[in-house]
Structures are given as structure tokens and as C-alpha cells.
Amino acid sequence: MTAATTTGTAFGSLLRDWRQRRRLTQLDLGIQADVSARHLSFLETGRSKPSRDMVLHLSEELDVPLRGRNELMIAAGFAPAYSQHGLDDAELGEVQRSLRRILDGQEPYPAVLVDGSWNLIAANRGIALLTDLVDPELLVPPVNVLRVSLHPRGLAPHVVDLEEYAAHLVSRVRRQAERAASTGLRALLGELVGYCRDAGLDPTAQPRDRIVLPLRLRHPDQELTLFSTVAVLGAPLDVTLEEVAIESFFPADDATAAYLRERFA
């Protein structure tokens, strides 16, 4: 097999995978991208080699995340189209400082900065409200915040509506894994489902009729009720920046709000 054919097959396999994830036939994608289904078939089987512009065009039409677009570019024999810096790199210095200000500004309420696989990057002081309930061994880096949430020595024993909350987290990761380029999310999904089954929980349980799903905790001082928001950067053009997110927790009732203000006064 020639190098060109090997490259075409690698690209074609990735392209087919993303098309199938989006539940599109070759005809569907062809109509959407204004490309003939015949040409798409040739690209997927390696009979045709895409141009750089075609790789970017199909990536856009398939809503492929930046990491996946770079993988498609490399598989097609081109250089990556998007940068990937570490948050500690000088180029991202101002972004990192801004993210830190967001975390600190959330106090006294908890907030965490996570990567695309929900690994902890940074947190504010308010997160102690949650980590105080967790076995310290689970807080040894690298820390995965969803593993900590559902692990039997993590937050799980302290969550009042655990089945409902666990199903919500599993559903969130399943949707994210469907869209993401990282295979780490699929492994994490399997781990979380395993925790649910070990605890006799249904990982597909549906939430009750609510406006927002709360996190109700049996805290040593009193029961606390929180809800969370997840914020991402707008229009990122770097792989790292597209994948990071801030999850912020807010009090869902007056008693929780008063407790948090007093705790961190």
C-alpha cells in the first residue's frame, strides 16, 4: 500500500466516524456541504485525497471540535490548522489571569476550571465546601471532578437525590463524548456508569419535573442545595481554550446562601 493510499484511508476512516456520529448519510452530508455523495464516498474509501480547504469545509459542516479538525488535517497529510497551547504558556497568560479572576470572583460560592475531560485545572477557595466531604486520596492530582462526584468515597454518599443526579452527570458525559474528539471521555463514561451500577442506581433515570436539577448535599452542618452553570470561552481558535470550562455553583435557597456567606466571611 502506498503512503498516499495509507494517508487517504486514515482520513477516510476519521471522516466516516464523524459523519456517523452526526447520524448523517453520505447523501445527507453531500447536500449539506454541497459536495457530491460520490466524492464523499471516494474520500472515505481513500480513492480520492482531499484538499486542505475540503478538510476544513467538511470539518465545519460536521461541527467537528478543533482537536478533531487537527486530527483530520494530519490524517490528510496537512499541518494542523489550530494551535494548542498549555494554559501556563506565555501566549495564554492574559486568558489564564482572566479565568483566575472569574474563579475568585465567584467566592464565597464554589467554582472549578476543568479541561475537556473534566480534569481539574484550578479552583477557588469555595470549593472546600465540596472537597471537605471527599476522601483525600481522590484529591491527589490529577483530579477528575466527575469521578470525585460519583465515586463511593467521593461526594456520592452525601448527595440526597443521588440516582437522579448521577443520571444527569452520565447523560452530560454521554452527550459530550458524542461530540468530542477525546477518547478519554468514553473511558470516563464507562467508569461513571460502573459506579452507578455498583451502587444499584439506574444510569438512565430521568429527572423529575424541575426547572433546574439541584445538587442537594447532606453537609455536616446542614443540608445544602446548589445549582450549577457551565461557561465556555466564546469563539476560541486554540484547542486548549475550546475545551476548558468553568463550572460555578450557586445557592438554590436562602438557607444555603446564608450558610456560604457566613462560612467564608
mmCIF file of N, CA and C in Angstrom, residues 21-70:
data_model
loop_
_atom_site.group_PDB
_atom_site.id
_atom_site.type_symbol
_atom_site.label_atom_id
_atom_site.label_comp_id
_atom_site.label_asym_id
_atom_site.label_seq_id
_atom_site.Cartn_x
_atom_site.Cartn_y
_atom_site.Cartn_z
ATOM 1 N N ARG A 21 -21.214 9.777 13.603
ATOM 2 C CA ARG A 21 -21.558 10.370 14.906
ATOM 3 C C ARG A 21 -22.668 11.398 14.754
ATOM 4 N N ARG A 22 -22.640 12.132 13.647
ATOM 5 C CA ARG A 22 -23.663 13.156 13.405
ATOM 6 C C ARG A 22 -24.935 12.556 12.805
ATOM 7 N N ARG A 23 -24.920 11.220 12.638
ATOM 8 C CA ARG A 23 -26.086 10.489 12.112
ATOM 9 C C ARG A 23 -26.504 11.020 10.736
ATOM 10 N N LEU A 24 -25.492 11.184 9.883
ATOM 11 C CA LEU A 24 -25.719 11.651 8.517
ATOM 12 C C LEU A 24 -25.297 10.563 7.532
ATOM 13 N N THR A 25 -26.078 10.388 6.489
ATOM 14 C CA THR A 25 -25.638 9.549 5.381
ATOM 15 C C THR A 25 -24.696 10.369 4.508
ATOM 16 N N GLN A 26 -24.030 9.686 3.576
ATOM 17 C CA GLN A 26 -23.184 10.423 2.637
ATOM 18 C C GLN A 26 -24.016 11.404 1.825
ATOM 19 N N LEU A 27 -25.235 11.016 1.493
ATOM 20 C CA LEU A 27 -26.116 11.916 0.746
ATOM 21 C C LEU A 27 -26.486 13.124 1.599
ATOM 22 N N ASP A 28 -26.822 12.894 2.864
ATOM 23 C CA ASP A 28 -27.164 13.999 3.768
ATOM 24 C C ASP A 28 -26.019 15.008 3.847
ATOM 25 N N LEU A 29 -24.809 14.491 4.087
ATOM 26 C CA LEU A 29 -23.655 15.382 4.219
ATOM 27 C C LEU A 29 -23.355 16.065 2.892
ATOM 28 N N GLY A 30 -23.522 15.334 1.791
ATOM 29 C CA GLY A 30 -23.271 15.931 0.483
ATOM 30 C C GLY A 30 -24.173 17.110 0.211
ATOM 31 N N ILE A 31 -25.459 16.957 0.533
ATOM 32 C CA ILE A 31 -26.404 18.060 0.332
ATOM 33 C C ILE A 31 -26.048 19.227 1.241
ATOM 34 N N GLN A 32 -25.735 18.913 2.499
ATOM 35 C CA GLN A 32 -25.412 19.965 3.473
ATOM 36 C C GLN A 32 -24.142 20.718 3.093
ATOM 37 N N ALA A 33 -23.138 19.989 2.601
ATOM 38 C CA ALA A 33 -21.840 20.603 2.312
ATOM 39 C C ALA A 33 -21.675 20.986 0.846
ATOM 40 N N ASP A 34 -22.692 20.713 0.038
ATOM 41 C CA ASP A 34 -22.625 20.989 -1.404
ATOM 42 C C ASP A 34 -21.461 20.238 -2.049
ATOM 43 N N VAL A 35 -21.347 18.967 -1.692
ATOM 44 C CA VAL A 35 -20.332 18.072 -2.230
ATOM 45 C C VAL A 35 -21.063 16.801 -2.672
ATOM 46 N N SER A 36 -20.685 16.228 -3.810
ATOM 47 C CA SER A 36 -21.396 15.039 -4.285
ATOM 48 C C SER A 36 -21.173 13.858 -3.343
ATOM 49 N N ALA A 37 -22.206 13.043 -3.181
ATOM 50 C CA ALA A 37 -22.080 11.851 -2.349
ATOM 51 C C ALA A 37 -21.025 10.912 -2.917
ATOM 52 N N ARG A 38 -20.877 10.906 -4.231
ATOM 53 C CA ARG A 38 -19.859 10.069 -4.873
ATOM 54 C C ARG A 38 -18.457 10.497 -4.425
ATOM 55 N N HIS A 39 -18.222 11.802 -4.404
ATOM 56 C CA HIS A 39 -16.905 12.299 -3.982
ATOM 57 C C HIS A 39 -16.663 11.976 -2.510
ATOM 58 N N LEU A 40 -17.685 12.115 -1.675
ATOM 59 C CA LEU A 40 -17.541 11.764 -0.258
ATOM 60 C C LEU A 40 -17.204 10.294 -0.103
ATOM 61 N N SER A 41 -17.835 9.457 -0.916
ATOM 62 C CA SER A 41 -17.535 8.027 -0.871
ATOM 63 C C SER A 41 -16.081 7.776 -1.228
ATOM 64 N N PHE A 42 -15.582 8.462 -2.235
ATOM 65 C CA PHE A 42 -14.183 8.317 -2.639
ATOM 66 C C PHE A 42 -13.242 8.798 -1.534
ATOM 67 N N LEU A 43 -13.617 9.868 -0.847
ATOM 68 C CA LEU A 43 -12.784 10.374 0.254
ATOM 69 C C LEU A 43 -12.737 9.371 1.405
ATOM 70 N N GLU A 44 -13.884 8.769 1.709
ATOM 71 C CA GLU A 44 -13.950 7.839 2.836
ATOM 72 C C GLU A 44 -13.228 6.522 2.544
ATOM 73 N N THR A 45 -13.180 6.140 1.299
ATOM 74 C CA THR A 45 -12.510 4.881 0.954
ATOM 75 C C THR A 45 -11.050 5.075 0.573
ATOM 76 N N GLY A 46 -10.612 6.336 0.499
ATOM 77 C CA GLY A 46 -9.226 6.602 0.147
ATOM 78 C C GLY A 46 -8.969 6.668 -1.348
ATOM 79 N N ARG A 47 -10.000 6.597 -2.167
ATOM 80 C CA ARG A 47 -9.807 6.681 -3.618
ATOM 81 C C ARG A 47 -9.517 8.104 -4.067
ATOM 82 N N SER A 48 -9.920 9.077 -3.251
ATOM 83 C CA SER A 48 -9.603 10.482 -3.532
ATOM 84 C C SER A 48 -8.937 11.089 -2.316
ATOM 85 N N LYS A 49 -8.034 12.033 -2.532
ATOM 86 C CA LYS A 49 -7.357 12.737 -1.449
ATOM 87 C C LYS A 49 -7.931 14.145 -1.352
ATOM 88 N N PRO A 50 -8.339 14.574 -0.171
ATOM 89 C CA PRO A 50 -8.964 15.890 -0.048
ATOM 90 C C PRO A 50 -7.932 17.018 -0.109
ATOM 91 N N SER A 51 -8.378 18.171 -0.538
ATOM 92 C CA SER A 51 -7.554 19.374 -0.429
ATOM 93 C C SER A 51 -7.641 19.890 1.003
ATOM 94 N N ARG A 52 -6.750 20.773 1.354
ATOM 95 C CA ARG A 52 -6.783 21.371 2.693
ATOM 96 C C ARG A 52 -8.113 22.078 2.920
ATOM 97 N N ASP A 53 -8.566 22.838 1.912
ATOM 98 C CA ASP A 53 -9.833 23.565 2.053
ATOM 99 C C ASP A 53 -11.012 22.610 2.217
ATOM 100 N N MET A 54 -10.958 21.454 1.560
ATOM 101 C CA MET A 54 -12.045 20.492 1.682
ATOM 102 C C MET A 54 -12.087 19.912 3.096
ATOM 103 N N VAL A 55 -10.918 19.627 3.670
ATOM 104 C CA VAL A 55 -10.884 19.115 5.047
ATOM 105 C C VAL A 55 -11.522 20.120 5.996
ATOM 106 N N LEU A 56 -11.154 21.392 5.854
ATOM 107 C CA LEU A 56 -11.710 22.422 6.729
ATOM 108 C C LEU A 56 -13.206 22.606 6.487
ATOM 109 N N HIS A 57 -13.616 22.526 5.229
ATOM 110 C CA HIS A 57 -15.032 22.695 4.891
ATOM 111 C C HIS A 57 -15.883 21.578 5.493
ATOM 112 N N LEU A 58 -15.453 20.343 5.329
ATOM 113 C CA LEU A 58 -16.219 19.217 5.875
ATOM 114 C C LEU A 58 -16.195 19.233 7.404
ATOM 115 N N SER A 59 -15.072 19.645 7.991
ATOM 116 C CA SER A 59 -14.983 19.749 9.450
ATOM 117 C C SER A 59 -16.003 20.746 9.983
ATOM 118 N N GLU A 60 -16.150 21.858 9.270
ATOM 119 C CA GLU A 60 -17.111 22.885 9.681
ATOM 120 C C GLU A 60 -18.531 22.368 9.552
ATOM 121 N N GLU A 61 -18.833 21.710 8.445
ATOM 122 C CA GLU A 61 -20.185 21.201 8.222
ATOM 123 C C GLU A 61 -20.559 20.120 9.232
ATOM 124 N N LEU A 62 -19.560 19.360 9.687
ATOM 125 C CA LEU A 62 -19.804 18.292 10.664
ATOM 126 C C LEU A 62 -19.672 18.790 12.101
ATOM 127 N N ASP A 63 -19.389 20.069 12.276
ATOM 128 C CA ASP A 63 -19.227 20.657 13.611
ATOM 129 C C ASP A 63 -18.202 19.873 14.430
ATOM 130 N N VAL A 64 -17.076 19.580 13.809
ATOM 131 C CA VAL A 64 -16.006 18.852 14.481
ATOM 132 C C VAL A 64 -15.248 19.816 15.396
ATOM 133 N N PRO A 65 -14.986 19.452 16.651
ATOM 134 C CA PRO A 65 -14.211 20.324 17.529
ATOM 135 C C PRO A 65 -12.790 20.506 17.000
ATOM 136 N N LEU A 66 -12.103 21.534 17.495
ATOM 137 C CA LEU A 66 -10.801 21.894 16.944
ATOM 138 C C LEU A 66 -9.793 20.757 17.040
ATOM 139 N N ARG A 67 -9.791 20.019 18.143
ATOM 140 C CA ARG A 67 -8.867 18.889 18.261
ATOM 141 C C ARG A 67 -9.114 17.881 17.136
ATOM 142 N N GLY A 68 -10.374 17.597 16.878
ATOM 143 C CA GLY A 68 -10.715 16.664 15.815
ATOM 144 C C GLY A 68 -10.362 17.203 14.439
ATOM 145 N N ARG A 69 -10.501 18.518 14.253
ATOM 146 C CA ARG A 69 -10.134 19.106 12.961
ATOM 147 C C ARG A 69 -8.636 18.960 12.710
ATOM 148 N N ASN A 70 -7.852 19.166 13.752
ATOM 149 C CA ASN A 70 -6.412 18.961 13.602
ATOM 150 C C ASN A 70 -6.091 17.507 13.260
#
